[in-house]
Structures are given as structure tokens and as C-alpha cells.
């Protein structure tokens, strides 16, 4: 009887650990998407400061989960700061990649 209770407690504790770790696992890729967009722009030769307008555009694509609307907003924001057309679409897609 006692070993059955110990097994149940272990299973319950394992479930709590897994449930507590899921938000941490889910949060890291979202942060990487905006970062990937910014890195793409840096490698393309743009000066992309942290928290700057390009970073905001990349975050817009990420926050909208790649919807047509969020990609269009990202595109408009990058074009407003004179990012070349050939770099706008790939950068926004990297920001929205899931």
C-alpha cells in the first residue's frame, strides 16, 4: 500500500516539474525569431541597435505570428527606415518564423 502512494506522489511531482518547465521551453524560440530578423539585417550591413526601429519591426512580425497583417506592418516599418526591398521580406519572414 505504501509503495503505491509513493509512486503516485512521484508521478504527481513529475507532472508539476514538467508543467513548470513548459513556459520556459515555449518562450525561448519566440525570442530567437526577432533576434534572427535583427541578425539578418546586421549581416546585410544595416546598423540595428537593440530597441531601435528595426528591432521594433522584427518584433511586430514575431508578435503577429507571421500573419499577413503583421508581415505588412513589419515591411512598412523597415521600408520607412530605408531598408532595401531585397532585404525587407526575408527579414520579416525570419522575424515571424515559427
Short mmCIF file of C-alpha atoms in Angstrom, two decimals:
data_model
loop_
_atom_site.label_atom_id
_atom_site.label_comp_id
_atom_site.label_asym_id
_atom_site.label_seq_id
_atom_site.Cartn_x
_atom_site.Cartn_y
_atom_site.Cartn_z
CA UNK A 1 0.00 0.00 0.00
CA UNK A 2 2.76 2.42 0.90
CA UNK A 3 4.70 1.85 -2.37
CA UNK A 4 1.55 2.65 -4.35
CA UNK A 5 1.27 6.00 -2.54
CA UNK A 6 4.97 6.75 -3.17
CA UNK A 7 4.54 6.04 -6.91
CA UNK A 8 1.53 8.34 -7.12
CA UNK A 9 3.40 11.13 -5.33
CA UNK A 10 6.36 10.71 -7.69
CA UNK A 11 4.11 10.88 -10.75
CA UNK A 12 2.36 13.98 -9.41
CA UNK A 13 5.69 15.68 -8.64
CA UNK A 14 6.96 14.85 -12.12
CA UNK A 15 3.86 16.40 -13.63
CA UNK A 16 4.40 19.60 -11.66
CA UNK A 17 8.02 19.81 -12.85
CA UNK A 18 7.02 19.30 -16.49
CA UNK A 19 4.20 21.83 -16.25
CA UNK A 20 6.56 24.38 -14.70
CA UNK A 21 9.18 23.89 -17.41
CA UNK A 22 6.83 24.24 -20.41
CA UNK A 23 6.61 28.06 -20.33
CA UNK A 24 10.40 28.27 -20.31
CA UNK A 25 10.69 25.95 -23.29
CA UNK A 26 7.99 27.81 -25.19
CA UNK A 27 9.45 31.27 -24.55
CA UNK A 28 12.92 30.78 -25.98
CA UNK A 29 12.03 30.25 -29.67
CA UNK A 30 9.87 33.38 -29.69
CA UNK A 31 12.80 35.45 -28.52
CA UNK A 32 15.02 33.90 -31.16
CA UNK A 33 12.70 34.84 -34.03
CA UNK A 34 13.02 38.60 -33.56
CA UNK A 35 16.73 38.10 -32.93
CA UNK A 36 17.09 36.16 -36.21
CA UNK A 37 15.44 39.03 -38.09
CA UNK A 38 17.78 41.56 -36.48
CA UNK A 39 20.83 39.39 -37.14
CA UNK A 40 19.82 39.06 -40.80
CA UNK A 41 19.70 42.86 -41.08
CA UNK A 42 23.07 43.24 -39.31
CA UNK A 43 24.68 40.77 -41.71
CA UNK A 44 23.11 42.64 -44.63
CA UNK A 45 25.03 45.72 -43.48
CA UNK A 46 22.43 47.64 -41.51
CA UNK A 47 23.15 49.15 -38.12
CA UNK A 48 20.43 47.58 -35.98
CA UNK A 49 20.54 48.92 -32.43
CA UNK A 50 18.82 46.95 -29.68
CA UNK A 51 15.41 48.50 -29.14
CA UNK A 52 15.69 50.52 -32.35
CA UNK A 53 13.15 50.87 -35.13
CA UNK A 54 14.37 47.76 -36.95
CA UNK A 55 14.09 45.75 -33.74
CA UNK A 56 10.53 47.00 -33.33
CA UNK A 57 9.69 45.95 -36.90
CA UNK A 58 11.12 42.49 -36.26
CA UNK A 59 9.08 42.22 -33.07
CA UNK A 60 5.95 43.22 -34.99
CA UNK A 61 6.40 40.24 -37.31
CA UNK A 62 7.03 37.97 -34.34
CA UNK A 63 4.10 39.22 -32.27
CA UNK A 64 1.69 38.72 -35.17
CA UNK A 65 2.90 35.12 -35.60
CA UNK A 66 3.52 35.67 -39.30
CA UNK A 67 0.04 36.83 -40.24
CA UNK A 68 -0.23 38.79 -43.48
CA UNK A 69 -1.07 41.90 -41.47
CA UNK A 70 1.97 41.63 -39.17
CA UNK A 71 4.29 40.95 -42.12
CA UNK A 72 2.90 44.01 -43.91
CA UNK A 73 3.44 46.17 -40.81
CA UNK A 74 6.98 44.85 -40.48
CA UNK A 75 7.62 45.59 -44.17
CA UNK A 76 6.28 49.14 -43.85
CA UNK A 77 8.38 49.82 -40.75
CA UNK A 78 11.57 48.56 -42.39
CA UNK A 79 10.92 50.50 -45.60
CA UNK A 80 10.38 53.66 -43.52
CA UNK A 81 13.96 53.37 -42.23
CA UNK A 82 15.29 52.76 -45.75
CA UNK A 83 15.97 49.04 -45.67
CA UNK A 84 16.32 47.84 -49.27
CA UNK A 85 13.42 45.91 -50.78
CA UNK A 86 15.56 42.80 -51.28
CA UNK A 87 16.19 42.63 -47.51
CA UNK A 88 12.75 43.57 -46.20
CA UNK A 89 10.80 40.39 -46.98
CA UNK A 90 13.44 37.90 -45.79
CA UNK A 91 13.99 39.87 -42.56
CA UNK A 92 10.28 39.98 -41.73
CA UNK A 93 9.88 36.28 -42.53
CA UNK A 94 12.76 35.44 -40.20
CA UNK A 95 11.05 37.51 -37.51
CA UNK A 96 7.82 35.60 -37.96
CA UNK A 97 9.21 32.10 -38.44
CA UNK A 98 7.70 29.57 -36.05
#
